[in-house]
Amino acid sequence: MPAIEAWYMATEVKDQTAENRMDPNQPVSPDELRDLGVLQWHILPKGEYPAKAVPWEPKGMQDPDLAAIRAARGYNYADIITCSEECLPDYHNKLKAFFEEHIHSDEEVRYILNGSGYFDVRDREDRWIRIALNAGDLIALPEGIYHRFTMDSKNFTQAMRLFKGVPVWTPINRPADQHLSRQRYQQRFQPLEEERKLRASIVRVLRGFFGQGWCLGSSGACGARLGRDAWLVTPSGVPKELLEPEDLFLVSRSGEQLKMPRKAAKVSDSLTVFSAVFERRSAVAAICHIHSVAAVLAADNGDEVLRIRDCEMIKGLGVPGDGVLALPIIANKATEPELVPELLRALERWETAPAVLVRDHGAYVFGSSLEKAKIGTECLGFILDLESRRRSVEVPRPLKRRRTGAPTVVLLDIEGTTTPISFVKDRLFPYAASAVDAWVKDAPPEVAAAFKKQCQEDKVPFNDAAPQEEIVRLTKEWIAKDRKVSALKDLQLPLFQGKLWKSGYERQELKGEMFEDTPEAMTGWVASGRRVAIFSSGSREAQRLIFQHSDRGDLTGFISAYFDPKSAQASKQEPKAYEEIALSMGIHPSEGLFCTDVLAEAQAASKAGWRAVLLKRPGNAPLPAHHFREVTNLMDA
């Protein structure tokens, strides 16, 4: 019996009656259609069928094969519809309606008697599959599947419509996700097939890890999302080389065991860890837990994080080849559920960490899919084994060579580049503004004159009747707006802020907030022989403080120099500043790279001969049109 031909459709459809295949063609097998609930038969029509009749019950000439299908599936109604301009009233509007994406509340069954046409159905990833129907093809579409019908270029289809009970032909156009028929379809077909494939994949992955020596005995585990609110999890105490798909637990988001294995078993203790990670990181769809010798040795260094660079395999964990892989390390506990609080704290600090090491235990590796988690685990296994061997033979890691033409100095802005704007606006400035009242009382007599002069330049009034109150108001306003006004500079307010902030840092009331990639990028630049410098509007003392007391530790060891507008002899939006900084660093401007979030600053650096990139960070202002390279991570600068 010839199979009905089906294929994935091209994205763009200009002529709905054309084949609209992808290039190259991607065929769809009968088994794949069956997994979607689409059934098919091929029975060559026998006898003559009327051109149009509603309803129609064949007498004396019905094919016995067709009769058997009708009896087995309960199709007790039949009629014939002929799609042609001559036979179908309101032909063109009817064809438009047929091609609207819709569902039905019952099966849609068509037996093609003459002519041909196409049924299109959606797969589980919402892609269109085109099914070509010719004389003798009988197709049954399940209740609730999104589909549509169109004629082909022959423009003629005669078909028998089969139905159970009283026919209802009303289409329910998309969106219909909340319709009971659609929900029944999803419950019946979608999860079952996804679950079957996911179960088989988890077993395949863990058997592979057993072969690597990472899941010996009954150790190791895996958890993978199934939809939004459930995940499949391995059992406890089952050797991974003997694991079968039916051994896995299906657990709801709330912890309810939806499906238990056929064999008596207990769900893995890793479930608590998996659930916590799935809740914290919505992008994580699978987690692999291994117990390897290399993972235990790598975590036995007393550090809070293991940094890996100059290793091609870090790409498998989503890190650029010239970047740094950061692996948080946490302490082991008596049971896995006890690991959760510290593990979540590590993930909060290292927001993009693709894995976590547990001392004297093993590793958890995360992926956006099971396949990504598998690849990441395999790459991590190679990386940690390499680290272990390097340590055992005491092979020194060579310094990474600087790429030809790469900058020798990386100059960094702070606010919006290394540090979130929110930290400066919401923490530093309010902290300084809170002490302005005391500062004004001790300010010299020329303070009022300087502020009055600034107000004249701004063309705004100055309240002579209450000068102290006016100075306090204006100072708080200018600090909040981060205004670089001459009155504040003349009165050495930046110096005052620096002293005040120093006190706050030392009392641990302030802690410099850094983007996660900031220390990683600095580490990589210094390791490759480049120098790192800072250029910010704040005083050099304030710059040093924010990096010395950062939430990523003391980063001042990576920084060779600090520049502010005073030491650079110009503002950040003047080319002269970058010329002076190049002289101070002993380089030609073309050897420098400036990273900032402000277009005018990038333009000024570029005019001075520097290379420049613009940072797009959370909370930064939108950038106007420009020709500079944009990055979201300093590792890509």
XYZ file of C-alpha atoms in Angstrom:
637
model
C 0.000 0.000 0.000
C 1.625 3.283 -1.059
C 2.194 5.732 1.774
C 0.782 9.227 1.653
C 3.587 11.692 0.938
C 4.197 14.504 3.453
C 6.885 17.149 3.976
C 7.742 20.225 6.026
C 6.606 23.438 4.365
C 8.766 26.417 3.498
C 8.340 29.427 5.794
C 7.118 31.743 3.041
C 4.009 30.692 1.109
C 3.206 32.787 -1.943
C 0.929 30.281 -3.700
C -1.034 28.042 -1.349
C -1.768 25.569 -4.148
C 1.948 24.920 -4.816
C 3.945 22.180 -3.055
C 5.884 24.751 -0.959
C 8.628 22.324 0.010
C 11.705 23.356 1.963
C 15.054 23.453 0.184
C 16.341 20.803 0.603
C 13.161 18.821 1.034
C 12.404 17.538 4.539
C 10.050 14.539 4.249
C 7.762 13.433 7.062
C 7.239 9.695 7.567
C 3.931 7.934 8.290
C 5.258 7.120 11.787
C 5.865 10.804 12.451
C 2.324 11.602 11.314
C 0.987 8.816 13.515
C 2.799 10.345 16.491
C 0.769 13.499 15.833
C -2.452 11.458 15.756
C -2.814 11.547 11.943
C -3.938 8.179 10.522
C -3.863 7.131 6.877
C -5.024 4.362 4.566
C -4.986 3.821 0.804
C -8.000 2.161 -0.823
C -8.506 2.503 -4.564
C -12.091 3.695 -5.176
C -14.405 1.155 -6.782
C -17.518 2.017 -8.727
C -18.958 5.366 -9.659
C -19.659 8.102 -7.143
C -22.126 10.916 -7.684
C -20.653 14.366 -8.341
C -22.416 15.818 -5.332
C -24.753 14.358 -2.784
C -25.424 15.233 0.844
C -25.834 12.912 2.619
C -24.898 9.818 0.682
C -24.956 6.178 1.718
C -23.478 3.805 -0.901
C -25.591 0.712 -1.499
C -24.300 -2.378 -3.090
C -20.984 -0.925 -4.251
C -19.098 -0.030 -1.072
C -15.605 -1.443 -0.973
C -15.263 -4.125 1.733
C -11.973 -2.590 2.963
C -13.687 0.770 3.376
C -16.601 -0.933 5.116
C -14.201 -2.590 7.561
C -12.603 0.753 8.465
C -16.002 2.383 8.888
C -17.182 -0.389 11.154
C -14.000 -0.528 13.223
C -13.915 3.224 13.830
C -17.649 3.803 14.120
C -18.083 6.047 11.075
C -21.859 5.769 10.631
C -22.353 8.882 8.480
C -20.966 9.617 5.035
C -21.495 12.239 2.369
C -19.623 13.469 -0.684
C -18.242 16.935 -1.274
C -16.872 18.043 -4.634
C -14.578 21.056 -4.606
C -14.673 22.760 -7.992
C -16.000 26.016 -9.356
C -18.868 24.166 -11.007
C -19.962 22.053 -8.027
C -19.234 24.049 -4.858
C -21.418 27.104 -4.204
C -19.514 30.260 -3.191
C -16.362 28.411 -4.244
C -13.685 31.061 -3.656
C -14.933 32.114 -0.215
C -15.250 28.475 0.789
C -11.611 27.841 -0.187
C -10.509 30.846 1.869
C -12.388 29.436 4.858
C -10.867 25.966 4.358
C -7.357 27.500 4.441
C -7.941 29.354 7.717
C -6.039 27.542 10.474
C -8.579 25.812 12.720
C -9.515 22.787 14.799
C -12.661 20.635 15.000
C -14.403 19.168 18.019
C -14.425 15.755 16.286
C -12.200 13.804 13.939
C -11.978 15.117 10.393
C -11.965 12.180 7.980
C -11.590 12.489 4.205
C -11.498 9.737 1.573
C -10.326 11.102 -1.781
C -12.382 9.643 -4.628
C -11.114 11.797 -7.493
C -8.690 14.656 -7.942
C -6.212 15.763 -5.308
C -5.439 18.381 -2.662
C -3.416 19.208 0.449
C -4.071 19.005 4.169
C -1.598 20.986 6.323
C -1.147 20.090 10.012
C 0.949 21.626 12.779
C 3.642 19.555 14.480
C 4.593 19.867 18.161
C 6.970 22.741 17.386
C 4.210 24.581 15.528
C 5.741 23.943 12.096
C 3.531 23.221 9.107
C 3.552 19.763 7.529
C 1.936 19.474 4.084
C 0.188 16.163 3.310
C -0.524 15.404 -0.366
C -3.761 13.485 -0.963
C -4.689 11.698 -4.178
C -7.458 9.340 -5.274
C -7.616 6.392 -2.874
C -6.053 8.198 0.096
C -8.068 8.164 3.310
C -6.889 10.390 6.150
C -8.177 10.933 9.695
C -7.144 14.082 11.585
C -7.638 13.871 15.366
C -9.922 16.182 17.300
C -8.123 19.372 18.314
C -5.183 19.334 15.867
C -4.478 22.658 14.123
C -4.887 22.162 10.378
C -6.142 23.615 7.081
C -7.063 22.429 3.580
C -6.300 23.761 0.134
C -6.691 22.659 -3.453
C -3.604 22.006 -5.518
C -2.930 23.333 -9.012
C -5.429 20.829 -10.557
C -8.240 22.665 -8.804
C -10.480 19.623 -8.360
C -11.163 17.364 -5.359
C -13.984 14.908 -4.842
C -14.019 13.399 -1.366
C -16.159 11.315 0.950
C -16.588 12.814 4.404
C -16.940 10.268 7.191
C -18.293 11.020 10.641
C -19.401 9.476 13.932
C -22.976 10.420 14.814
C -24.538 13.693 13.712
C -21.951 15.637 11.655
C -20.654 18.965 12.929
C -18.479 20.728 10.348
C -18.047 24.030 12.230
C -14.384 25.117 12.250
C -12.928 26.701 15.397
C -10.308 29.129 14.131
C -7.002 29.719 15.867
C -6.388 30.835 18.599
C -8.227 27.936 20.200
C -5.719 26.774 22.825
C -8.301 27.086 25.593
C -10.893 25.042 23.718
C -11.596 21.680 25.336
C -10.875 19.805 22.094
C -7.453 21.414 21.772
C -6.623 20.636 25.386
C -7.720 17.040 24.906
C -5.453 16.775 21.856
C -2.455 18.120 23.766
C -3.101 15.815 26.698
C -3.505 12.824 24.409
C -0.660 13.228 21.939
C 1.834 15.949 22.763
C 3.101 15.040 26.255
C 3.108 11.295 25.666
C 5.431 11.448 22.693
C 7.681 14.074 24.261
C 7.832 12.048 27.444
C 8.709 8.845 25.565
C 11.549 10.512 23.679
C 12.846 12.323 26.761
C 12.867 9.144 28.848
C 14.877 7.330 26.164
C 17.304 10.251 25.863
C 17.958 10.432 29.616
C 18.746 6.719 29.690
C 21.094 7.090 26.712
C 22.909 10.020 28.339
C 23.432 8.316 31.709
C 24.602 5.080 30.155
C 27.185 7.141 28.301
C 28.296 8.802 31.545
C 28.618 5.362 33.143
C 30.978 4.406 30.334
C 33.092 7.457 31.176
C 33.323 6.387 34.812
C 31.270 9.330 36.073
C 28.267 7.371 37.413
C 29.730 4.235 38.975
C 27.780 2.071 41.384
C 24.361 3.675 41.424
C 25.692 7.235 41.629
C 24.815 10.136 39.343
C 21.463 11.524 38.325
C 19.639 13.526 35.693
C 16.557 15.718 35.663
C 14.838 17.247 32.639
C 11.810 19.460 32.212
C 8.702 17.998 30.601
C 6.627 21.021 29.742
C 6.472 23.920 32.163
C 5.299 22.237 35.346
C 6.832 18.750 35.483
C 10.179 17.028 35.154
C 11.529 13.545 34.683
C 14.025 12.436 37.339
C 16.150 9.328 37.736
C 15.569 6.866 40.595
C 17.901 6.302 43.508
C 19.862 3.079 43.822
C 19.549 1.932 40.203
C 22.878 1.310 38.377
C 22.978 3.611 35.380
C 24.114 0.876 32.994
C 20.887 -1.000 33.840
C 18.588 2.017 33.724
C 15.464 1.728 31.553
C 13.090 4.481 30.362
C 10.250 3.182 32.537
C 12.478 3.499 35.649
C 12.192 7.306 35.670
C 9.881 9.315 37.929
C 7.582 11.989 36.525
C 7.306 14.684 39.199
C 5.157 17.807 39.219
C 6.461 21.259 40.012
C 4.842 20.980 43.435
C 6.704 17.738 44.145
C 3.817 15.340 43.484
C 4.906 12.061 41.864
C 2.730 11.885 38.755
C 4.162 8.623 37.419
C 6.135 6.107 39.432
C 8.410 3.421 37.958
C 7.167 -0.115 37.490
C 9.920 -1.355 39.770
C 9.870 -0.429 43.443
C 12.264 2.510 43.742
C 12.869 5.823 45.454
C 13.311 9.073 43.560
C 16.856 10.461 43.527
C 17.925 12.784 46.342
C 19.039 15.115 43.548
C 15.369 15.976 42.957
C 15.517 18.747 45.579
C 18.542 20.312 43.875
C 17.005 19.949 40.412
C 13.715 21.529 41.487
C 15.496 24.481 43.113
C 17.594 25.149 40.011
C 14.610 24.815 37.654
C 12.724 27.378 39.760
C 15.692 29.774 39.928
C 16.744 29.533 36.261
C 13.850 29.338 33.837
C 16.238 28.833 30.887
C 17.621 25.594 32.347
C 15.772 22.589 30.906
C 18.077 19.768 32.027
C 20.651 19.061 34.759
C 23.269 16.312 34.815
C 24.849 15.247 38.112
C 28.104 13.276 37.951
C 30.616 11.882 40.442
C 33.979 11.987 38.700
C 37.474 11.832 40.149
C 38.521 14.909 38.167
C 35.571 16.959 39.526
C 36.518 16.110 43.112
C 40.209 16.932 42.536
C 39.408 20.202 40.748
C 37.238 21.409 43.647
C 39.901 20.568 46.239
C 41.720 23.919 46.034
C 40.205 26.023 48.817
C 38.831 28.639 46.393
C 35.240 29.764 45.927
C 35.515 29.548 42.145
C 37.605 27.645 39.631
C 38.552 29.713 36.577
C 39.513 27.991 33.337
C 40.967 29.793 30.322
C 42.996 28.937 27.240
C 41.015 25.748 26.652
C 39.025 25.188 23.470
C 36.472 22.943 25.220
C 35.022 25.803 27.291
C 32.982 26.623 24.177
C 30.887 23.535 24.936
C 29.729 25.266 28.112
C 28.725 28.464 26.310
C 31.928 30.430 26.981
C 33.863 32.103 24.112
C 37.140 30.413 23.266
C 39.151 33.438 24.436
C 36.980 33.920 27.539
C 37.066 32.536 31.070
C 34.931 29.676 32.396
C 33.950 30.364 36.013
C 32.856 27.324 38.065
C 31.563 28.113 41.579
C 32.635 25.650 44.277
C 30.442 24.875 47.282
C 30.967 22.710 50.369
C 29.580 19.201 50.564
C 26.822 18.281 53.033
C 25.525 15.050 54.533
C 22.581 14.946 52.110
C 21.904 16.557 48.744
C 18.875 18.613 49.891
C 21.203 20.385 52.339
C 23.248 21.648 49.373
C 20.397 23.786 48.060
C 20.873 27.059 50.044
C 24.586 27.392 49.263
C 24.119 26.270 45.667
C 21.442 28.921 45.099
C 23.687 31.593 46.634
C 26.431 30.564 44.201
C 24.030 30.810 41.263
C 22.894 34.247 42.431
C 26.479 35.489 42.489
C 27.535 33.717 39.289
C 24.399 34.267 37.257
C 25.630 32.587 34.071
C 27.659 29.743 35.592
C 26.991 26.622 33.468
C 27.965 24.239 36.299
C 28.670 24.059 40.030
C 31.342 21.901 41.685
C 30.761 20.320 45.095
C 33.848 19.519 47.178
C 34.472 15.787 47.734
C 31.296 15.053 45.790
C 31.035 15.898 42.074
C 29.381 18.396 39.751
C 25.992 19.655 38.567
C 25.898 20.774 34.920
C 23.043 22.843 33.446
C 21.739 23.056 29.887
C 18.948 24.704 27.926
C 18.120 21.187 26.672
C 19.111 17.674 27.621
C 21.491 17.534 24.663
C 23.140 20.819 25.729
C 23.524 19.527 29.294
C 25.068 16.306 27.955
C 27.528 18.208 25.761
C 28.392 20.543 28.634
C 29.012 17.603 30.964
C 31.277 15.873 28.456
C 33.244 19.070 27.836
C 33.509 19.681 31.570
C 34.817 16.150 32.011
C 37.591 16.827 29.488
C 38.432 20.217 31.053
C 38.633 18.918 34.621
C 40.640 15.880 33.577
C 43.094 18.200 31.812
C 43.329 20.406 34.919
C 43.961 17.356 37.075
C 46.766 16.134 34.826
C 48.378 19.559 34.657
C 48.442 19.747 38.434
C 49.761 16.216 38.897
C 52.801 16.845 36.675
C 53.108 20.507 37.737
C 52.977 21.799 34.179
C 52.891 25.626 34.284
C 50.090 27.164 32.272
C 51.576 29.316 29.491
C 50.493 32.918 29.225
C 48.051 33.387 26.433
C 49.619 35.176 23.506
C 48.063 38.412 22.494
C 46.418 38.314 19.118
C 48.106 40.216 16.354
C 46.719 43.735 16.234
C 44.927 43.353 19.561
C 44.923 46.407 21.870
C 47.654 46.663 24.494
C 45.546 48.826 26.822
C 41.855 48.416 27.646
C 40.335 51.609 29.054
C 37.069 51.148 30.944
C 34.254 53.466 31.875
C 32.541 52.470 35.140
C 28.880 53.450 35.244
C 26.938 51.301 32.770
C 30.104 49.451 31.674
C 31.734 47.616 34.566
C 29.040 48.531 37.063
C 25.230 48.836 36.817
C 23.955 52.397 36.550
C 21.532 51.578 39.351
C 24.407 51.178 41.840
C 25.758 54.661 41.155
C 22.340 56.330 41.020
C 20.609 54.431 43.802
C 23.487 53.782 46.241
C 26.510 56.055 45.827
C 24.816 59.363 45.097
C 22.121 59.058 47.788
C 24.828 58.032 50.273
C 26.760 61.253 49.555
C 23.631 63.409 49.409
C 22.601 62.241 52.880
C 25.570 64.135 54.396
C 25.259 67.371 52.413
C 23.720 69.285 55.338
C 26.813 68.729 57.470
C 29.102 69.577 54.551
C 27.381 72.908 53.896
C 27.829 74.046 57.530
C 31.605 73.617 57.220
C 31.878 75.014 53.682
C 33.993 78.177 53.164
C 32.343 81.623 52.608
C 32.847 81.557 48.830
C 30.409 78.599 48.559
C 27.334 80.815 48.137
C 29.077 82.935 45.485
C 30.082 79.838 43.500
C 26.567 78.438 43.598
C 25.035 81.782 42.690
C 27.410 82.014 39.715
C 26.386 78.534 38.569
C 22.708 79.494 38.803
C 23.407 82.545 36.640
C 25.050 80.287 34.046
C 22.014 77.987 34.196
C 19.681 81.036 34.001
C 17.771 79.976 37.128
C 17.141 82.043 40.312
C 19.189 81.677 43.506
C 17.440 82.241 46.861
C 19.639 84.875 48.590
C 17.312 84.983 51.599
C 18.203 81.428 52.637
C 21.594 80.627 51.062
C 22.398 77.510 53.124
C 19.067 75.868 52.387
C 19.461 76.811 48.711
C 22.954 75.298 48.561
C 21.688 72.061 50.139
C 18.775 71.858 47.691
C 20.936 72.543 44.633
C 23.697 70.179 45.723
C 21.276 67.279 46.202
C 19.645 68.063 42.866
C 22.985 68.181 41.018
C 24.249 64.985 42.677
C 21.028 63.162 41.762
C 21.395 64.293 38.148
C 25.150 63.576 38.166
C 25.788 67.083 36.843
C 29.409 67.957 36.140
C 28.912 71.626 37.108
C 31.871 73.883 37.820
C 30.519 74.918 41.250
C 30.755 71.366 42.537
C 34.214 70.875 41.053
C 35.466 74.192 42.452
C 34.221 73.213 45.892
C 35.927 69.800 45.632
C 32.665 67.936 46.133
C 34.112 64.874 44.316
C 36.864 64.801 46.941
C 34.240 65.130 49.660
C 32.221 62.293 48.100
C 35.350 60.166 47.911
C 36.095 60.629 51.601
C 32.501 59.952 52.532
C 32.337 56.852 50.332
C 35.630 55.568 51.761
C 34.094 55.645 55.200
C 31.030 53.798 53.895
C 33.140 51.115 52.204
C 35.286 50.612 55.297
C 32.194 50.239 57.463
C 30.834 47.809 54.836
C 27.776 49.983 54.346
C 28.798 50.166 50.675
C 30.062 47.442 48.367
C 30.964 48.149 44.738
C 28.590 46.288 42.456
C 30.124 44.672 39.361
C 28.648 42.929 36.357
C 29.600 39.257 36.528
C 31.774 39.447 33.413
C 33.870 42.376 34.730
C 36.388 40.348 36.793
C 36.386 37.596 34.184
C 37.297 40.037 31.416
C 39.953 41.731 33.536
C 41.477 38.352 34.367
C 41.637 37.405 30.698
C 43.107 40.738 29.583
C 45.849 40.713 32.208
C 46.636 37.055 31.532
C 47.111 37.885 27.844
C 49.589 40.681 28.670
C 47.298 43.689 28.295
C 46.940 46.525 30.777
C 43.617 47.682 32.186
C 42.896 51.336 33.052
C 39.825 53.219 34.279
C 38.427 56.533 32.992
C 35.438 57.884 34.866
C 33.956 61.252 35.835
C 34.316 60.392 39.515
C 37.555 61.104 41.348
C 40.381 58.600 41.062
C 40.039 57.856 44.764
C 36.346 57.048 44.282
C 37.256 54.814 41.319
C 39.816 52.865 43.338
C 37.370 52.385 46.205
C 34.636 50.857 44.052
C 37.045 48.228 42.661
C 38.849 47.612 45.948
C 35.606 46.945 47.822
C 33.639 45.211 45.041
C 31.141 42.402 45.445
C 33.547 40.294 43.363
C 36.477 40.886 45.702
C 39.416 43.299 45.424
C 39.951 43.936 41.690
C 42.573 46.675 42.009
C 45.339 44.167 41.262
C 44.106 44.035 37.652
C 44.120 47.837 37.173
C 47.245 49.724 36.067
C 45.942 53.321 36.169
C 42.961 55.524 37.029
C 41.963 58.668 35.121
C 39.364 61.348 35.779
C 38.685 64.504 33.703
C 41.137 66.480 35.854
C 44.073 64.094 35.334
C 43.127 63.638 31.650
C 42.987 67.460 31.263
C 39.640 67.289 29.459
C 36.128 65.883 29.776
C 35.229 62.379 28.654
C 33.562 63.798 25.552
C 36.695 65.584 24.303
C 39.315 63.823 22.118
C 42.098 65.574 24.050
C 41.367 63.425 27.126
C 42.123 60.227 25.228
C 45.256 61.694 23.665
C 46.551 62.521 27.161
C 45.668 59.071 28.499
C 47.535 57.406 25.600
C 50.613 59.518 26.424
C 50.332 58.616 30.108
C 50.094 54.904 29.282
C 52.989 55.134 26.819
C 51.037 53.865 23.815
C 49.897 55.101 20.445
C 46.119 55.745 20.525
C 45.601 52.957 17.960
C 46.843 50.473 20.586
C 44.021 51.376 22.971
C 40.464 50.079 23.295
C 37.863 52.160 25.138
C 34.696 50.503 26.504
C 31.780 52.782 27.383
C 28.002 53.022 27.253
C 27.948 56.670 26.053
C 28.050 57.339 22.315
C 29.614 60.826 22.656
C 32.486 59.327 24.663
C 33.069 56.603 22.074
C 33.086 59.255 19.351
C 35.629 61.378 21.237
C 37.918 58.378 21.786
C 37.598 57.398 18.139
C 38.545 60.898 17.003
C 41.687 60.612 19.137
C 42.595 57.375 17.364
C 41.347 54.840 19.917
C 39.186 51.860 19.093
C 35.856 51.954 20.905
C 32.986 49.601 21.676
C 29.617 50.411 23.199
C 28.135 48.357 26.041
C 24.442 47.449 26.047
C 23.708 46.660 29.671
C 20.474 46.287 31.672
C 19.371 49.754 32.766
C 21.471 51.636 30.189
C 19.833 54.308 28.047
C 19.005 53.300 24.450
C 21.780 54.130 21.997
C 21.140 56.364 18.992
C 22.260 55.297 15.533
C 26.021 54.827 15.259
C 28.764 52.822 13.503
C 30.501 51.392 16.572
C 30.520 47.752 17.549
C 28.024 46.867 20.311
C 28.517 44.141 22.927
C 26.526 43.006 25.928
C 29.481 41.400 27.687
C 33.027 42.696 28.273
C 34.310 39.245 27.339
C 33.252 40.053 23.765
C 34.916 43.470 23.669
